[in-house]
Each structure stands twice: as C-alpha cells, then as structure tokens.
Short mmCIF file of C-alpha atoms and ligand atoms in Angstrom, two decimals:
data_model
loop_
_atom_site.label_atom_id
_atom_site.label_comp_id
_atom_site.label_asym_id
_atom_site.label_seq_id
_atom_site.Cartn_x
_atom_site.Cartn_y
_atom_site.Cartn_z
CA MET A 229 -11.49 30.56 23.55
CA SER A 230 -14.89 29.46 24.79
CA ARG A 231 -15.73 26.83 22.19
CA ALA A 232 -13.40 24.10 20.95
CA SER A 233 -12.78 24.71 17.25
CA LEU A 234 -9.20 23.65 16.54
CA VAL A 235 -7.92 20.37 15.16
CA LEU A 236 -4.43 19.06 15.73
CA VAL A 237 -3.44 17.04 12.66
CA VAL A 238 -0.72 14.46 13.24
CA ASN A 239 1.22 12.52 10.62
CA ALA A 240 3.54 10.15 12.43
CA GLY A 241 6.38 8.42 10.59
CA SER A 242 8.77 5.86 12.04
CA SER A 243 11.22 8.57 13.16
CA SER A 244 9.26 11.75 12.57
CA LEU A 245 6.09 13.49 13.71
CA LYS A 246 4.55 16.17 11.51
CA TYR A 247 1.90 18.33 13.13
CA GLN A 248 -0.40 21.15 12.25
CA LEU A 249 -2.81 23.10 14.41
CA LEU A 250 -5.65 24.50 12.36
CA ASP A 251 -9.19 25.78 12.33
CA PRO A 252 -10.94 23.90 9.55
CA THR A 253 -14.11 26.00 9.61
CA VAL A 254 -12.18 29.00 8.28
CA GLY A 255 -9.21 27.11 6.80
CA ALA A 256 -6.71 28.94 9.06
CA THR A 257 -3.40 27.29 9.98
CA HIS A 258 -2.10 28.37 13.39
CA ALA A 259 1.13 26.37 13.46
CA THR A 260 2.85 23.75 11.37
CA GLY A 261 5.91 21.77 12.36
CA ILE A 262 7.92 18.59 12.28
CA VAL A 263 9.95 16.71 14.86
CA GLU A 264 12.58 14.56 13.14
CA ARG A 265 15.20 12.05 14.24
CA ILE A 266 12.92 10.60 16.95
CA GLY A 267 14.78 7.83 18.73
CA VAL A 268 18.14 9.19 17.53
CA ASP A 269 18.57 12.70 18.94
CA GLY A 270 15.64 14.91 17.91
CA HIS A 271 15.18 18.13 15.98
CA LEU A 272 12.12 20.37 15.75
CA ARG A 273 11.15 22.94 13.14
CA GLN A 274 7.99 25.00 13.34
CA VAL A 275 6.36 27.90 11.53
CA ALA A 276 3.57 29.82 13.25
CA GLY A 277 2.46 32.93 11.40
CA ASP A 278 5.71 34.70 10.63
CA VAL A 279 7.58 33.13 13.55
CA GLU A 280 10.01 30.39 12.56
CA HIS A 281 11.44 28.29 15.33
CA GLU A 282 14.04 25.55 15.23
CA GLN A 283 15.71 23.63 18.06
CA ASP A 284 17.36 20.36 18.99
CA VAL A 285 15.19 18.42 21.45
CA ALA A 286 15.84 15.08 23.09
CA CYS A 287 13.13 12.76 21.70
CA PRO A 288 13.51 9.10 22.63
CA ASP A 289 9.96 8.35 21.44
CA HIS A 290 6.83 9.80 19.81
CA GLY A 291 5.40 10.83 23.20
CA THR A 292 8.33 13.13 23.94
CA ALA A 293 8.22 14.40 20.35
CA LEU A 294 4.58 15.39 20.87
CA ASP A 295 5.48 17.12 24.17
CA ALA A 296 8.18 19.08 22.31
CA ALA A 297 5.65 20.12 19.66
CA LEU A 298 3.10 21.27 22.27
CA THR A 299 5.79 23.21 24.12
CA ALA A 300 6.97 24.84 20.88
CA MET A 301 3.40 25.89 20.04
CA ARG A 302 3.00 27.30 23.54
CA ASP A 303 6.32 29.14 23.68
CA HIS A 304 7.05 30.04 20.06
CA GLY A 305 3.66 30.03 18.40
CA PRO A 306 0.00 30.70 18.78
CA GLY A 307 -0.17 29.37 22.33
CA PHE A 308 -1.74 26.04 22.99
CA ASP A 309 -4.88 25.56 25.03
CA PRO A 310 -6.11 21.95 25.20
CA ASP A 311 -9.65 23.30 25.80
CA SER A 312 -9.63 24.79 22.30
CA LEU A 313 -9.08 21.34 20.78
CA LEU A 314 -12.06 19.75 19.05
CA ALA A 315 -10.22 16.68 17.78
CA VAL A 316 -6.88 15.18 16.88
CA GLY A 317 -6.83 13.97 13.27
CA HIS A 318 -4.38 11.25 12.31
CA ARG A 319 -3.15 10.39 8.86
CA VAL A 320 -3.28 6.59 8.70
CA VAL A 321 -1.81 5.13 5.53
CA HIS A 322 -3.59 1.81 5.11
CA GLY A 323 -7.26 1.28 5.89
CA GLY A 324 -7.54 -1.91 3.83
CA GLU A 325 -10.99 -2.98 2.65
CA GLU A 326 -12.49 -2.06 5.99
CA PHE A 327 -12.22 1.73 6.14
CA GLY A 328 -13.87 3.75 3.38
CA GLN A 329 -14.49 6.72 5.68
CA PRO A 330 -12.71 8.52 8.52
CA VAL A 331 -13.52 7.03 11.92
CA VAL A 332 -13.31 7.99 15.57
CA ILE A 333 -10.55 5.83 17.00
CA ASP A 334 -11.44 3.24 19.61
CA GLU A 335 -9.90 -0.07 20.61
CA SER A 336 -11.42 -1.90 17.63
CA VAL A 337 -9.96 0.64 15.18
CA ILE A 338 -6.52 0.30 16.78
CA GLN A 339 -6.84 -3.46 16.49
CA ALA A 340 -7.84 -3.22 12.81
CA VAL A 341 -5.00 -0.80 11.94
CA THR A 342 -2.58 -3.12 13.75
CA GLU A 343 -3.85 -6.10 11.77
CA LEU A 344 -3.34 -4.17 8.51
CA ALA A 345 0.35 -3.63 9.31
CA PRO A 346 1.57 -6.41 6.97
CA LEU A 347 0.12 -4.39 4.08
CA ALA A 348 1.91 -1.19 5.20
CA PRO A 349 4.82 -2.30 7.40
CA LEU A 350 6.62 1.06 7.23
CA HIS A 351 3.58 3.21 7.86
CA ASN A 352 0.77 1.73 9.97
CA PRO A 353 2.91 0.88 13.03
CA ALA A 354 4.34 4.42 12.94
CA ASN A 355 0.85 5.94 12.62
CA LEU A 356 -0.17 3.93 15.70
CA LYS A 357 2.69 5.47 17.68
CA GLY A 358 1.28 8.92 16.90
CA ILE A 359 -2.19 7.80 18.01
CA GLU A 360 -0.79 6.37 21.24
CA ALA A 361 1.08 9.63 22.01
CA THR A 362 -1.89 11.95 21.48
CA THR A 363 -4.36 9.63 23.24
CA HIS A 364 -2.08 9.66 26.25
CA ALA A 365 -1.75 13.47 26.12
CA PHE A 366 -5.46 14.18 25.47
CA PRO A 367 -7.48 11.24 26.79
CA ARG A 368 -10.80 13.07 26.54
CA ILE A 369 -10.39 14.58 23.05
CA PRO A 370 -11.76 12.51 20.12
CA GLN A 371 -9.01 10.97 18.01
CA VAL A 372 -9.94 10.49 14.36
CA ALA A 373 -8.21 8.27 11.79
CA VAL A 374 -8.24 9.49 8.18
CA PHE A 375 -7.01 6.84 5.76
CA ASP A 376 -4.91 7.40 2.63
CA THR A 377 -6.72 4.50 0.99
CA ALA A 378 -10.30 5.57 1.80
CA PHE A 379 -10.96 7.80 -1.24
CA HIS A 380 -10.28 4.79 -3.47
CA HIS A 381 -13.04 2.62 -2.00
CA THR A 382 -15.16 3.53 -5.02
CA ILE A 383 -12.75 1.85 -7.46
CA PRO A 384 -14.70 -0.96 -9.17
CA PRO A 385 -13.55 -4.61 -9.02
CA SER A 386 -12.52 -4.51 -12.69
CA ALA A 387 -9.86 -1.97 -11.73
CA HIS A 388 -8.82 -3.16 -8.28
CA THR A 389 -8.53 -6.89 -8.98
CA TYR A 390 -5.18 -8.47 -9.84
CA ALA A 391 -5.48 -11.51 -12.11
CA VAL A 392 -3.74 -13.82 -9.62
CA PRO A 393 -4.72 -17.04 -7.83
CA ARG A 394 -7.94 -16.88 -5.82
CA GLU A 395 -6.21 -18.01 -2.64
CA TRP A 396 -3.94 -14.94 -2.61
CA ARG A 397 -6.90 -12.66 -3.14
CA ASP A 398 -9.19 -14.33 -0.61
CA LYS A 399 -6.73 -15.10 2.16
CA HIS A 400 -4.16 -12.33 1.96
CA GLY A 401 -6.02 -9.23 0.81
CA VAL A 402 -4.13 -9.15 -2.48
CA ARG A 403 -5.78 -6.39 -4.54
CA ARG A 404 -5.15 -2.80 -5.50
CA TYR A 405 -5.93 -0.24 -2.78
CA GLY A 406 -4.41 3.06 -3.92
CA PHE A 407 -2.95 5.83 -1.75
CA HIS A 408 -2.71 9.67 -1.62
CA GLY A 409 -6.52 9.58 -1.20
CA THR A 410 -6.67 12.56 1.15
CA SER A 411 -4.81 14.66 -1.40
CA PHE A 412 -7.00 13.49 -4.29
CA ALA A 413 -10.15 14.27 -2.29
CA TYR A 414 -8.98 17.79 -1.46
CA VAL A 415 -7.74 18.57 -4.96
CA SER A 416 -10.89 17.19 -6.62
CA ARG A 417 -13.06 19.48 -4.55
CA ARG A 418 -10.89 22.47 -5.36
CA ALA A 419 -10.93 21.60 -9.07
CA ALA A 420 -14.73 21.46 -9.02
CA THR A 421 -14.80 24.89 -7.40
CA LEU A 422 -12.46 26.26 -10.09
CA LEU A 423 -14.64 24.67 -12.77
CA ASP A 424 -17.67 26.16 -11.01
CA ARG A 425 -19.47 22.82 -10.91
CA PRO A 426 -20.56 20.45 -8.15
CA VAL A 427 -17.83 17.93 -7.39
CA ASP A 428 -20.16 14.99 -8.13
CA GLU A 429 -20.43 16.17 -11.73
CA VAL A 430 -16.74 16.49 -12.62
CA ASN A 431 -14.42 14.02 -14.32
CA LEU A 432 -10.73 14.61 -13.62
CA VAL A 433 -7.31 13.15 -14.11
CA VAL A 434 -5.28 14.18 -11.06
CA LEU A 435 -1.49 13.77 -10.96
CA HIS A 436 -0.07 13.89 -7.43
CA LEU A 437 3.66 14.18 -8.09
CA GLY A 438 5.91 14.43 -5.02
CA ASN A 439 8.59 12.09 -3.67
CA GLY A 440 5.81 9.56 -3.84
CA ALA A 441 3.68 9.92 -6.95
CA SER A 442 0.37 8.59 -8.16
CA ALA A 443 -2.33 9.36 -10.69
CA CYS A 444 -6.05 9.13 -10.14
CA ALA A 445 -9.03 8.97 -12.49
CA VAL A 446 -11.98 10.71 -10.86
CA ARG A 447 -15.47 10.16 -12.27
CA GLU A 448 -18.24 12.35 -10.88
CA GLY A 449 -16.08 13.18 -7.88
CA GLN A 450 -15.18 9.57 -7.07
CA SER A 451 -11.99 7.63 -7.62
CA VAL A 452 -12.43 4.94 -10.28
CA GLU A 453 -8.76 4.07 -10.91
CA THR A 454 -5.39 4.95 -9.46
CA SER A 455 -1.80 4.02 -10.21
CA MET A 456 -0.67 2.75 -6.79
CA GLY A 457 -1.82 -0.75 -5.91
CA LEU A 458 -1.38 -3.21 -3.06
CA SER A 459 1.38 -0.90 -1.85
CA PRO A 460 2.64 2.56 -2.84
CA LEU A 461 5.25 0.91 -5.09
CA GLU A 462 3.12 0.37 -8.19
CA GLY A 463 2.68 2.89 -10.98
CA LEU A 464 4.60 6.07 -11.72
CA VAL A 465 8.34 6.72 -11.48
CA MET A 466 9.00 8.23 -8.02
CA GLY A 467 11.89 9.71 -6.04
CA THR A 468 13.26 6.38 -4.88
CA ARG A 469 10.53 3.92 -5.99
CA SER A 470 10.52 2.16 -9.33
CA GLY A 471 6.81 2.17 -10.04
CA ASP A 472 5.82 -0.53 -12.56
CA VAL A 473 8.26 -3.32 -13.40
CA ASP A 474 7.73 -6.77 -14.88
CA PRO A 475 6.41 -8.95 -12.00
CA SER A 476 8.94 -11.65 -12.96
CA LEU A 477 11.86 -9.35 -12.09
CA GLY A 478 12.15 -10.59 -8.49
CA ALA A 479 12.35 -14.25 -9.48
CA TYR A 480 14.79 -13.44 -12.27
CA LEU A 481 17.17 -11.57 -9.95
CA ALA A 482 16.88 -14.34 -7.36
CA ARG A 483 18.04 -16.80 -10.04
CA VAL A 484 20.83 -14.79 -11.67
CA ALA A 485 22.05 -12.70 -8.73
CA GLY A 486 20.86 -14.59 -5.63
CA LEU A 487 18.85 -11.54 -4.49
CA ASP A 488 16.58 -12.29 -1.54
CA PRO A 489 13.04 -10.83 -1.22
CA GLY A 490 14.02 -8.31 1.46
CA ASP A 491 16.86 -6.86 -0.63
CA TYR A 492 14.63 -6.79 -3.69
CA ASP A 493 11.93 -4.89 -1.80
CA GLU A 494 14.46 -2.45 -0.41
CA ALA A 495 16.03 -1.84 -3.82
CA LEU A 496 12.69 -1.15 -5.53
CA ASN A 497 11.48 1.11 -2.69
CA ARG A 498 14.65 2.99 -1.79
CA ARG A 499 17.20 2.70 -4.59
CA SER A 500 15.07 2.93 -7.72
CA GLY A 501 13.03 5.63 -9.44
CA LEU A 502 14.94 8.89 -10.02
CA LYS A 503 17.55 7.69 -7.51
CA GLY A 504 18.16 4.49 -9.46
CA LEU A 505 18.34 6.30 -12.78
CA THR A 506 20.49 9.28 -11.74
CA GLY A 507 21.81 8.81 -8.20
CA ASP A 508 19.59 11.76 -7.10
CA SER A 509 16.05 11.34 -5.78
CA ASP A 510 15.29 15.07 -5.75
CA PHE A 511 13.51 16.20 -8.90
CA ARG A 512 15.00 19.73 -8.73
CA GLU A 513 18.46 18.20 -8.90
CA VAL A 514 17.47 15.96 -11.81
CA GLN A 515 16.05 18.96 -13.66
CA SER A 516 19.10 21.07 -13.12
CA ARG A 517 21.42 18.25 -14.27
CA ARG A 518 19.23 17.72 -17.32
CA SER A 519 19.47 21.39 -18.24
CA ARG A 520 23.27 21.04 -18.15
CA GLY A 521 23.06 18.15 -20.64
CA ASP A 522 23.47 15.24 -18.21
CA ALA A 523 22.36 12.11 -20.12
CA ASP A 524 21.17 10.11 -17.07
CA ALA A 525 19.04 13.04 -15.90
CA GLY A 526 17.64 13.47 -19.42
CA LEU A 527 16.66 9.80 -19.55
CA ALA A 528 15.11 9.95 -16.07
CA PHE A 529 12.97 12.92 -17.12
CA ASP A 530 11.90 11.12 -20.30
CA VAL A 531 11.02 7.87 -18.48
CA THR A 532 9.02 9.88 -15.92
CA VAL A 533 7.06 11.72 -18.64
CA HIS A 534 6.52 8.57 -20.73
CA ARG A 535 4.98 6.76 -17.73
CA LEU A 536 2.78 9.76 -16.95
CA LEU A 537 1.51 9.84 -20.53
CA LYS A 538 0.66 6.13 -20.47
CA TYR A 539 -1.39 6.54 -17.31
CA THR A 540 -3.03 9.85 -18.18
CA GLY A 541 -3.97 8.71 -21.69
CA GLY A 542 -5.38 5.45 -20.33
CA TYR A 543 -7.39 7.28 -17.68
CA ALA A 544 -8.82 9.67 -20.28
CA VAL A 545 -10.07 6.64 -22.23
CA LEU A 546 -11.59 5.07 -19.10
CA LEU A 547 -13.35 8.29 -18.18
CA GLY A 548 -14.62 9.01 -21.68
CA ARG A 549 -14.80 12.69 -20.84
CA VAL A 550 -12.15 14.71 -19.00
CA ASP A 551 -13.21 18.07 -17.54
CA ALA A 552 -9.75 18.97 -16.27
CA LEU A 553 -6.22 17.71 -15.77
CA VAL A 554 -4.79 18.64 -12.36
CA PHE A 555 -1.17 18.80 -11.19
CA THR A 556 -0.35 18.70 -7.48
CA GLY A 557 2.47 17.63 -5.10
CA GLY A 558 5.94 19.20 -4.91
CA ILE A 559 6.82 18.40 -8.53
CA GLY A 560 3.35 18.91 -9.99
CA GLU A 561 3.04 22.29 -8.29
CA ASN A 562 6.55 23.55 -8.98
CA SER A 563 7.90 22.16 -12.24
CA PRO A 564 6.75 24.04 -15.36
CA GLU A 565 9.09 21.83 -17.44
CA LEU A 566 7.43 18.61 -16.35
CA ARG A 567 3.93 20.03 -16.83
CA ALA A 568 4.80 21.33 -20.28
CA ALA A 569 6.23 17.96 -21.34
CA VAL A 570 3.15 16.09 -20.12
CA MET A 571 0.72 18.48 -21.78
CA GLU A 572 2.67 18.45 -25.02
CA GLY A 573 2.36 14.67 -25.10
CA LEU A 574 -1.39 14.81 -24.53
CA GLY A 575 -2.26 16.38 -27.86
CA LEU A 576 -5.11 13.91 -28.20
CA LEU A 577 -6.90 15.58 -25.29
CA GLY A 578 -6.61 18.99 -26.95
CA LEU A 579 -4.63 20.59 -24.12
CA GLU A 580 -3.14 23.90 -25.14
CA LEU A 581 -0.54 25.26 -22.76
CA ASP A 582 -0.49 28.90 -21.66
CA GLU A 583 3.28 29.31 -21.38
CA THR A 584 3.16 32.44 -19.25
CA ALA A 585 0.69 30.97 -16.75
CA ASN A 586 2.62 27.71 -16.68
CA ALA A 587 5.91 29.49 -15.93
CA ASP A 588 4.67 31.57 -13.02
CA GLY A 589 1.65 32.92 -11.15
CA GLU A 590 -0.52 32.28 -8.11
CA PRO A 591 0.16 28.87 -6.54
CA GLU A 592 -3.35 27.80 -7.61
CA ARG A 593 -4.02 28.60 -11.27
CA LYS A 594 -5.07 27.49 -14.71
CA VAL A 595 -2.09 26.74 -16.96
CA THR A 596 -3.88 26.22 -20.28
CA SER A 597 -5.04 28.83 -22.78
CA ALA A 598 -8.61 30.03 -23.21
CA GLN A 599 -8.80 27.94 -26.42
CA SER A 600 -7.69 24.71 -24.75
CA ARG A 601 -10.36 22.03 -25.23
CA VAL A 602 -9.61 20.72 -21.72
CA PRO A 603 -8.25 23.00 -18.97
CA ALA A 604 -5.28 22.04 -16.80
CA TYR A 605 -4.79 23.42 -13.29
CA VAL A 606 -2.06 23.59 -10.71
CA ILE A 607 -3.68 23.07 -7.31
CA PRO A 608 -1.47 22.99 -4.20
CA THR A 609 -2.63 20.08 -2.11
CA ASN A 610 -3.57 20.53 1.54
CA GLU A 611 -3.88 17.13 3.16
CA GLU A 612 -3.88 18.59 6.67
CA LEU A 613 -6.91 20.76 5.97
CA GLU A 614 -8.68 17.80 4.38
CA ILE A 615 -7.93 15.68 7.48
CA ALA A 616 -9.16 18.45 9.79
CA ARG A 617 -12.37 18.80 7.78
CA ALA A 618 -12.85 15.05 7.87
CA CYS A 619 -12.67 15.29 11.68
CA LEU A 620 -15.48 17.86 11.66
CA GLU A 621 -17.56 15.69 9.38
CA VAL A 622 -17.11 12.53 11.36
CA LEU A 623 -17.88 14.32 14.61
CA GLY A 624 -21.00 15.76 13.04
CA ALA A 625 -19.89 19.32 13.66
CA ALA A 626 -21.74 22.15 11.96
CA GLY A 627 -21.08 23.03 8.31
CA THR A 628 -17.67 23.96 7.00
CA GLN A 629 -17.10 27.15 5.14
CA GLY A 630 -14.25 29.41 4.08
CA ALA A 631 -11.25 28.12 2.12
CA ASP A 632 -12.89 25.44 0.07
P1 ADP B 901 6.47 14.27 -0.41
O1 ADP B 901 5.93 13.18 -1.27
O2 ADP B 901 7.64 13.86 0.41
O3 ADP B 901 5.40 15.05 0.35
P2 ADP B 901 6.69 16.71 -1.98
O4 ADP B 901 5.27 16.75 -2.43
O5 ADP B 901 7.16 17.75 -1.04
O6 ADP B 901 7.11 15.29 -1.46
O7 ADP B 901 7.59 16.78 -3.32
C1 ADP B 901 8.98 16.70 -3.26
C2 ADP B 901 9.51 16.75 -4.68
O8 ADP B 901 9.14 18.02 -5.26
C3 ADP B 901 11.02 16.65 -4.75
O9 ADP B 901 11.40 15.77 -5.79
C4 ADP B 901 11.43 18.06 -5.10
O10 ADP B 901 12.62 18.10 -5.83
C5 ADP B 901 10.26 18.51 -5.94
N1 ADP B 901 10.24 19.96 -6.06
C6 ADP B 901 10.09 20.87 -5.07
N2 ADP B 901 10.22 22.13 -5.57
C7 ADP B 901 10.49 22.00 -6.89
C8 ADP B 901 10.73 22.92 -7.96
N3 ADP B 901 10.75 24.25 -7.76
N4 ADP B 901 10.96 22.42 -9.19
C9 ADP B 901 10.94 21.09 -9.41
N5 ADP B 901 10.72 20.18 -8.45
C10 ADP B 901 10.50 20.61 -7.21
#
C-alpha cells in the first residue's frame, strides 16, 4: 500500500486490550480482536473477514498484548504493514473539563490524562498503558486520544452543575461530565442521515444500553444533558451499577452497617444494578428468567424500564421537540421486549410501535409505524469507526466518505 490510510483503534482496559484495524475513509474493518487476562495468563480472540482466530498467549503486560495482536493480524488476518498506518486512535475515558475534542497525544496530554486519574481510577491509568504500548511500537505514527466525555462539553452549566458546596466544585472538579460520548456522536450522525436532515438540525433522545448504560438529550446535534455524571455510576440501571440512589445512602450504611467508602463504592459499581436485583448482570439471562415467571427478574426489568421512562420523558421536556428516539448498545440493539416496554410507556410522545420491525430486521432500522408521531430507530453503535474518523479529522486528512 503506497499511502497510509489505516487506523489502529485501541481500547485498553486494566487487564484487556481491544483493537481494531480499519479504513475510516470507506468504513472498512480489516480486523477486530481482544487480548484478555493481561498480567494473568493471556488469551486472544480475533476476527478478520471470515477468519476467526483464538489462542492462549503469554501476556505479562500491555506491550506484549499489543505484540500478540500485531502478530495475529500478520499471521491470521489481513497482514499488518506499519507503513499503511495513518494513526493509532485511543479510547480515553475521562477528558475532564480540558478535552472537548480529540487531540494528538504528546507529553502534556499524557500528563493531563494522568492528572485526571482520580476521576476515572479504573479507566484512565489503563488507557495510558495502551498509549505507552503503541507509542513504543510505533514511535513515528501519530497517537490520538478520543475522549468518552468530549461529546458532552456542550452541556450547559444548568445541567452539569451539582448543587453542592463551592469548594468541592472549584477545587475537586465536582460536576457532571457524562460518558459514552463517542457512541452518542456516531449514533446521532447516523440518525440524522436516516432522518435525511443535517445533524445540526436534529433533536434526539439516544439510549445507549449495554453493560454500562446512559441516556443523552441531543439538541441540534449537540449533547445538552446525559444521565451519567461525575462518574459512570449515575443514572440508569446497569449490568452491575446501581445508577441513581439517594446520596445519603453511603452515610446511612456507614452508620448502621459500618460500611467503609471503598466497600460502598465497590458494591454500587460491581454488585448492584441487574446483578444486585437478580444475581445476574447479563440482560439476556434476566429476560429469559422473567419469561419463566421469575419475580426478581420481573422486578429488575420493571425498575430498568421505569428509570428509562423517567429520563426519556424528562429529556423530551428539556428538548421541547424530539425528532427521533434511538436505541443502541447490546441491549438497545437486541432486546425487542425492552424497546417495546419503553415505547409503550412513552405514549405522551406519540410513539407507535411497528411490532414486526421491532421483532426482527436489518440491524439498523426504524421500529415505529408510518403513523408514529415520532420515529424510533435501532442504530448499532460503532465507536471504533467514530474514533478512527476522529483521527482523520484531527490530523486534517482529506474528507471522509462511505459508511456514514
Ligand atoms: P458493553 O457495555 O460491555 O459494551 P454491550 O453493549 O455489548 O456491553 O451490551 C451487553 C448487554 O447486551 C448484556 O447485558 C447482554 O445481555 C445484552 N444483550 C446482548 N444480546 C442480547 C439479546 N439478544 N437480547 C437481550 N440482551 C442482549
């Protein structure tokens, strides 16, 4: 390949490294994979075209995990030629107040992401390990950071300010930031295309429902409110996260049960949500138990839907006009039951379900009837493509086209 056109997208977790090699100008994915159990033993899975590859690999750190991924792409995939690489795009979870746009990574960006670690202790340090590994492997290729929080920089102070003491806000960055921004940006653009209108004219309520879940109110293509806050714990019911609880809960449990802040944090992040209500964090399992009449699973489904209705209804009021409701994420894309329950509860918006389209069809589709006052869409998210496109934009590369 004479001209560099590919982007390697890296999403590094504390013990995993997800990667995708793609060409953002045409929206083509060449390989997608994950190395898991880094620092324990190491296991790699990759799909490249119709070739699936899986192997155990010794991975003491993220650097060896990256080497394993590059070898797998070379030996079991599309091949891997460093000269074809235009950029490496990194998902970075927390960009704080500083980063409203993707940036080319330099020492000052690394310093800033490091300093933001207290706001995202599970994520930012892991993201930095991914950056370190690819910078070492490709010292001359631009490394770009794309922040989960960036899309929410347009949220006004009325929506991002917590009514708490000034000192907390001024000294410790206590405010709402929001997450899943890369997904919301991608899905908003797709929704505008489906509505056949410019993105800066559309008002949307987008529900990103996966293991993590958040809702976003989009006005004229920009985020104006979202359900996650200082951290990804606030808002909707999630796989293992509680979403909203009374802020006095921590102090109450400290008094009556001697719970310390670390245990409280761990319980709300890892042992709550669907897991806390049913013992299962996987929505498919909850659905299947519910269909067999399991009362815990039934309650979990109802609590999930109730919370979604509160947020979606509130966002509709804030926006004043909703051009479309959008479902994305593993649950949003794949659960007709959940979508039907949410739309049934939103009678006020005049959503009329098309049962056949809701039950099955193309991954990306409209799921409301022709008479529905507001359309609802299922739009599979593609955060990797959005990150790769962001790399092109930030590097000033020529116009993107193809899969919009
Ligand atoms: P993550 O936030 O980890 O990226 P995903 O977006 O992949 O998560 O979503 C995972 C969730 O999607 C799980 O709760 C899973 O049970 C749910 N899910 C996947 N497929 C289906 C399906 N066919 N029906 C209902 N839920 C599904």
